[in-house]
PDB file of C-alpha atoms in Angstrom:
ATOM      1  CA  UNK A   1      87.775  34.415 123.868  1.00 80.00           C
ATOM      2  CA  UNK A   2      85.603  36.726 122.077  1.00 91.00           C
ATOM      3  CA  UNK A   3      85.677  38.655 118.630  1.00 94.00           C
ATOM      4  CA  UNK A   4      84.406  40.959 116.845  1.00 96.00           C
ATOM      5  CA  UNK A   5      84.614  41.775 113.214  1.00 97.00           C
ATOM      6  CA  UNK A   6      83.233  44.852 110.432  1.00 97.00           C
ATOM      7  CA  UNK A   7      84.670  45.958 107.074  1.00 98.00           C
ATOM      8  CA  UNK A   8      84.608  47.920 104.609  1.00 98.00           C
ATOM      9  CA  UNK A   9      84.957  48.955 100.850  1.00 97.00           C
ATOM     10  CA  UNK A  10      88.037  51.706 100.049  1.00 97.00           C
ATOM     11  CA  UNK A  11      88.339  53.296  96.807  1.00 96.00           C
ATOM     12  CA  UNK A  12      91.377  52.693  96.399  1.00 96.00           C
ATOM     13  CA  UNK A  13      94.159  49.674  95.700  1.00 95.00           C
ATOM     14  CA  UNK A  14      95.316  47.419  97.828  1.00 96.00           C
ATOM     15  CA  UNK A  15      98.692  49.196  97.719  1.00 96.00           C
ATOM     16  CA  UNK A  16      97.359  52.811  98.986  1.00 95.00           C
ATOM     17  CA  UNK A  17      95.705  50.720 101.746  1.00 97.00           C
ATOM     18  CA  UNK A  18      98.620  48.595 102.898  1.00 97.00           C
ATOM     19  CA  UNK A  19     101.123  51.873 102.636  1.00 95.00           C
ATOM     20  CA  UNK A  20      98.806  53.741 105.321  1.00 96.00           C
ATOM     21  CA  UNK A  21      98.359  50.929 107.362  1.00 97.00           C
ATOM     22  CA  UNK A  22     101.579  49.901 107.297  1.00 95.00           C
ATOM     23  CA  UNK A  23     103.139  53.298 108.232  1.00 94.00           C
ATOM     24  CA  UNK A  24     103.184  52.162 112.219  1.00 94.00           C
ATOM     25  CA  UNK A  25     103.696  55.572 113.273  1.00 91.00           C
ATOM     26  CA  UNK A  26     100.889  57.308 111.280  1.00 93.00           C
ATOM     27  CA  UNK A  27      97.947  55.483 113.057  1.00 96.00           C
ATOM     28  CA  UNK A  28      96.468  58.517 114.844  1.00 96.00           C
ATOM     29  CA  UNK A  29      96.262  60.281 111.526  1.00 96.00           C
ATOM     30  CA  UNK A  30      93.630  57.997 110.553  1.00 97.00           C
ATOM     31  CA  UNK A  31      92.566  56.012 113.686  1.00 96.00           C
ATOM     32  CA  UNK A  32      90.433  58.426 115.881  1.00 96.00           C
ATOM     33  CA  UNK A  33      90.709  56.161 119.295  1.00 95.00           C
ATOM     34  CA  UNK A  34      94.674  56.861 118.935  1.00 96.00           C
ATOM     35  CA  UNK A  35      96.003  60.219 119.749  1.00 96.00           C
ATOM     36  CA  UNK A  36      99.336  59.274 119.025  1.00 96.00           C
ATOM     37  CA  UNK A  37     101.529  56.629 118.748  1.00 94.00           C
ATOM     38  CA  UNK A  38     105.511  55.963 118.631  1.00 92.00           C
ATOM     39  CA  UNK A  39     107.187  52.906 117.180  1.00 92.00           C
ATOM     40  CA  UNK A  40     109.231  51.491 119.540  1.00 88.00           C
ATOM     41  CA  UNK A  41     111.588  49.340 117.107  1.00 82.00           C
ATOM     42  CA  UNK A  42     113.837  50.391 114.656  1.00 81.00           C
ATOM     43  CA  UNK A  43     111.926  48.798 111.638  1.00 80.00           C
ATOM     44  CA  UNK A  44     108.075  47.848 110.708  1.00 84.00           C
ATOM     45  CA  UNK A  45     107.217  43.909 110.451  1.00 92.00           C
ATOM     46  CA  UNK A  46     107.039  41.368 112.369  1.00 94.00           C
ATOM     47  CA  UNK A  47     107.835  41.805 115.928  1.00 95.00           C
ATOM     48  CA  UNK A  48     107.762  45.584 115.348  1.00 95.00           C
ATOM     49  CA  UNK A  49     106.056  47.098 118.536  1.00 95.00           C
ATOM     50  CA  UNK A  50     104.710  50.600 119.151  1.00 95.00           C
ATOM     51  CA  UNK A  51     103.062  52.614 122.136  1.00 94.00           C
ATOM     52  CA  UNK A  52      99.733  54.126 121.063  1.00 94.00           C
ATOM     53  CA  UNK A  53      98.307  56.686 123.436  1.00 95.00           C
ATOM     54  CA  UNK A  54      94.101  56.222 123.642  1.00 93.00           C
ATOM     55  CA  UNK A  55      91.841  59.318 122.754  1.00 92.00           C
ATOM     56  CA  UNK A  56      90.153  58.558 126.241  1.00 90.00           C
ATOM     57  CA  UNK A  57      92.796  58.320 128.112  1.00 90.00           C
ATOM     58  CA  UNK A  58      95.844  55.456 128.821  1.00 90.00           C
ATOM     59  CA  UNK A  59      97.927  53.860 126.641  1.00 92.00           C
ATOM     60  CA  UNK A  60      98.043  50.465 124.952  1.00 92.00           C
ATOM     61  CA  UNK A  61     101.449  48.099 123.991  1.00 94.00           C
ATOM     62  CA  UNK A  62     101.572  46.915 120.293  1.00 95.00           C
ATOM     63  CA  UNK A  63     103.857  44.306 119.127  1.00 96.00           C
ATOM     64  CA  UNK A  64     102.995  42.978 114.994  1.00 97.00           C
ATOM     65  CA  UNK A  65     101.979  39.793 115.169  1.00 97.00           C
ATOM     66  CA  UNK A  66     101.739  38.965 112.015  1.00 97.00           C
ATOM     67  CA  UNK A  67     103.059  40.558 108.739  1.00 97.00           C
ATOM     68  CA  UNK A  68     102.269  39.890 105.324  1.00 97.00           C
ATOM     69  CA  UNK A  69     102.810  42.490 102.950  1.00 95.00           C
ATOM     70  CA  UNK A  70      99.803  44.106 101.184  1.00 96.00           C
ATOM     71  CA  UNK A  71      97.747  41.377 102.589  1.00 98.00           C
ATOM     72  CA  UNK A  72      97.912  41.062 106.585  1.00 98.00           C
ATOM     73  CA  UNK A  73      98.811  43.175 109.778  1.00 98.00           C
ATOM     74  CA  UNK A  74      97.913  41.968 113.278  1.00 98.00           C
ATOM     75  CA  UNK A  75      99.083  43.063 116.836  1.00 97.00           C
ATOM     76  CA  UNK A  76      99.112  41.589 119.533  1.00 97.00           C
ATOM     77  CA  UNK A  77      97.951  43.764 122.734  1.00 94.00           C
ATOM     78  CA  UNK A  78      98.579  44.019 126.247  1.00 85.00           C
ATOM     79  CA  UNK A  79      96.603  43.947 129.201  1.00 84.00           C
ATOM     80  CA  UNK A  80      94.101  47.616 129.178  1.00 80.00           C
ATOM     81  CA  UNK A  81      91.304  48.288 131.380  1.00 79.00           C
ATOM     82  CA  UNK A  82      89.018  45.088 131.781  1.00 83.00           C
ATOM     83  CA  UNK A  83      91.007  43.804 128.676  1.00 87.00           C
ATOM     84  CA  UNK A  84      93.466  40.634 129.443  1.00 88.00           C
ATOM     85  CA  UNK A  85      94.930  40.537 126.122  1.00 90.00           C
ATOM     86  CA  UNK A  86      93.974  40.953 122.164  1.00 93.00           C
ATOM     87  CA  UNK A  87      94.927  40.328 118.975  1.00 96.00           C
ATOM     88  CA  UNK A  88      93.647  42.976 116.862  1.00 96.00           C
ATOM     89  CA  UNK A  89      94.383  42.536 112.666  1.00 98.00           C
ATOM     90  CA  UNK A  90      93.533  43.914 109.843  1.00 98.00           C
ATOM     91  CA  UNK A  91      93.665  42.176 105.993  1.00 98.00           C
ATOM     92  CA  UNK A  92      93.154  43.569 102.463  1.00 98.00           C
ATOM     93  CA  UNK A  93      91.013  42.109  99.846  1.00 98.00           C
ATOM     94  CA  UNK A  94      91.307  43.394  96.472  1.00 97.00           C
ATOM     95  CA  UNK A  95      87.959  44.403  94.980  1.00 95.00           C
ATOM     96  CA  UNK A  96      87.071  44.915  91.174  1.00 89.00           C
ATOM     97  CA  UNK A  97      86.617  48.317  92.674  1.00 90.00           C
ATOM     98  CA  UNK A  98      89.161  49.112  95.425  1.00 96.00           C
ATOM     99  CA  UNK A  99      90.112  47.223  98.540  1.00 98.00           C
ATOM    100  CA  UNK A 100      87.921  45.397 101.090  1.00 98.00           C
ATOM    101  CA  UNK A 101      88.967  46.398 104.898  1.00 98.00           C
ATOM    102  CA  UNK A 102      87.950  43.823 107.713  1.00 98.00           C
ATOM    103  CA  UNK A 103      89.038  44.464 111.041  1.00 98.00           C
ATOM    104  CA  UNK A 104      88.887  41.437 113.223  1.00 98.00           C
ATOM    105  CA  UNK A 105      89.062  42.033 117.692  1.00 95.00           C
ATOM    106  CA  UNK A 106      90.068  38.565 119.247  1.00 95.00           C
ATOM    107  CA  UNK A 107      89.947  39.210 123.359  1.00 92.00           C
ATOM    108  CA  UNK A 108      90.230  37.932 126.318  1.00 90.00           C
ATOM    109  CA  UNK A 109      88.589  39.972 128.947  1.00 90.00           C
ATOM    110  CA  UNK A 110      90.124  39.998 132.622  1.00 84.00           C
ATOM    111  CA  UNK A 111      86.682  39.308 134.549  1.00 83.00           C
ATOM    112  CA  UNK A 112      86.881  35.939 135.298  1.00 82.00           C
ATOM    113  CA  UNK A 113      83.557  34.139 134.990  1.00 84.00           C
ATOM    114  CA  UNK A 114      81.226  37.139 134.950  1.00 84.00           C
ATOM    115  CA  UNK A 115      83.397  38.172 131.692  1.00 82.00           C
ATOM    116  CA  UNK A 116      81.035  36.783 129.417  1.00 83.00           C
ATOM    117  CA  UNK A 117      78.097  38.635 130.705  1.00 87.00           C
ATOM    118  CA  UNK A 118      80.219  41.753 131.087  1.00 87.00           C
ATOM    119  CA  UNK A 119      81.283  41.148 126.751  1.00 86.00           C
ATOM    120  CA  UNK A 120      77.416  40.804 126.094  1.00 85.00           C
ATOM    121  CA  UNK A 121      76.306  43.658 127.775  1.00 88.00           C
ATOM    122  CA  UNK A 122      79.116  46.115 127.209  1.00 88.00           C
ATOM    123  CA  UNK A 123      82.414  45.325 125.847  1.00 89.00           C
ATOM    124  CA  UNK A 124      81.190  43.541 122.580  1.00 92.00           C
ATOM    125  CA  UNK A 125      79.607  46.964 121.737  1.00 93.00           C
ATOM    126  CA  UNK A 126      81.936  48.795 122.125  1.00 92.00           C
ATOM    127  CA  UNK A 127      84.764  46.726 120.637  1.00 93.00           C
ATOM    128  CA  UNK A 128      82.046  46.271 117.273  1.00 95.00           C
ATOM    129  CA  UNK A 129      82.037  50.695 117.407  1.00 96.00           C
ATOM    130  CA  UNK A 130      86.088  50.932 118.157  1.00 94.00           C
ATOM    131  CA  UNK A 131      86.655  48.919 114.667  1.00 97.00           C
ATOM    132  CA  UNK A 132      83.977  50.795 113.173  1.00 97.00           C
ATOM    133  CA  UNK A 133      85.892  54.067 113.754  1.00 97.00           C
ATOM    134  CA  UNK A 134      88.707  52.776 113.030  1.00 97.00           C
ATOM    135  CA  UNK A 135      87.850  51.590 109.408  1.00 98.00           C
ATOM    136  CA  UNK A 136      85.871  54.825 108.544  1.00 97.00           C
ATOM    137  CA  UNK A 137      88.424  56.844 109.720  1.00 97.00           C
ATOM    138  CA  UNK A 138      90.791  54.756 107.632  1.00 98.00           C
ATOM    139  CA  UNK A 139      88.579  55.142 104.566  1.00 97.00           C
ATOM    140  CA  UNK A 140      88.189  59.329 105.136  1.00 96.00           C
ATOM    141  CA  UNK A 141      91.913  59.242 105.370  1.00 96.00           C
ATOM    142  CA  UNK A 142      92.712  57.468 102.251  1.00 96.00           C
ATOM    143  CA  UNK A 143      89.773  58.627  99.997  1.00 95.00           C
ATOM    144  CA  UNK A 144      90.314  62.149 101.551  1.00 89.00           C
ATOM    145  CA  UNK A 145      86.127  61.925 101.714  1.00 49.00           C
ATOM    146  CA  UNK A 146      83.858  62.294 104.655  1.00 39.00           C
ATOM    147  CA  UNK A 147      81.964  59.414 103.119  1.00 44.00           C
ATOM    148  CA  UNK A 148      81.954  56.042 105.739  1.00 42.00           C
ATOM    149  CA  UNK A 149      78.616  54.683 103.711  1.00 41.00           C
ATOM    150  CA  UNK A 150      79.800  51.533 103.022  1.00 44.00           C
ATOM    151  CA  UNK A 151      80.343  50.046 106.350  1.00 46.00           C
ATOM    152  CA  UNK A 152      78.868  46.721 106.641  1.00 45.00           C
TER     153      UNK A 152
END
């Protein structure tokens, strides 16, 4: 298994944060590697799954993992590409100024023992730039801002 992780600082509560991430269908409003996404269960939380279509192409099966209001949202992902499986979550921090983002990308990759040269010379990058988008896209969206400085 690999992973990669990033965050970053929102201004804004933990609340505003949770309510856009939490809004399962809204993902490709903020997420620029979705170009759009249905929910495929009647409600949000755990066990909720949705069908996100990529911005380069395919599609991807979500089911919510884990659940924990305000604090913690993680899916679990099917087989895409050279990907086996992932677990891809997000959790909220509270800051004395807004809300601390990190994205976390557990994955098992589908190349049997050449996978971990494969993740170190491609896949790790581009997992590492995925979450990056992901949370500054997330931060334009809820600070209505073009500003991603604070990535770390």
């Amino acid at each position: 298994m690999a992973q990669v992780e990033n965050s970053i600082e929102i201004s804004a509560d933990r609340d505003a944060v949770w309510a856009a991430i939490a809004d399962l269908d809204s993902v490709a409003v903020w997420n620029p590697n979705i170009e759009s996404a249905t929910c495929d269960s009647d409600s949000a939380g755990l066990g909720a799954t949705r069908t996100c279509h990529l911005s380069r192409g395919g599609l991807i099966e979500e089911v919510v993992s884990a659940w924990d209001d305000g604090r913690r949202l993680q899916f679990a992902i099917g087989s895409h590409g050279g990907i086996r499986s992932a677990d891809m979550g997000l959790d909220l921090a509270s800051t004395g100024d807004g809300t601390r983002v990190t994205a976390t990308a557990d994955y098992h990759l589908a190349f049997g023992p050449i996978g971990p040269v494969i993740d170190r010379i491609a896949v790790k990058r581009q997992m590492a730039r995925m979450l990056e988008q992901l949370l500054a896209g997330l931060k334009k969206h809820i600070e209505g801002t073009s500003s991603a400085a604070s990535l770390h």
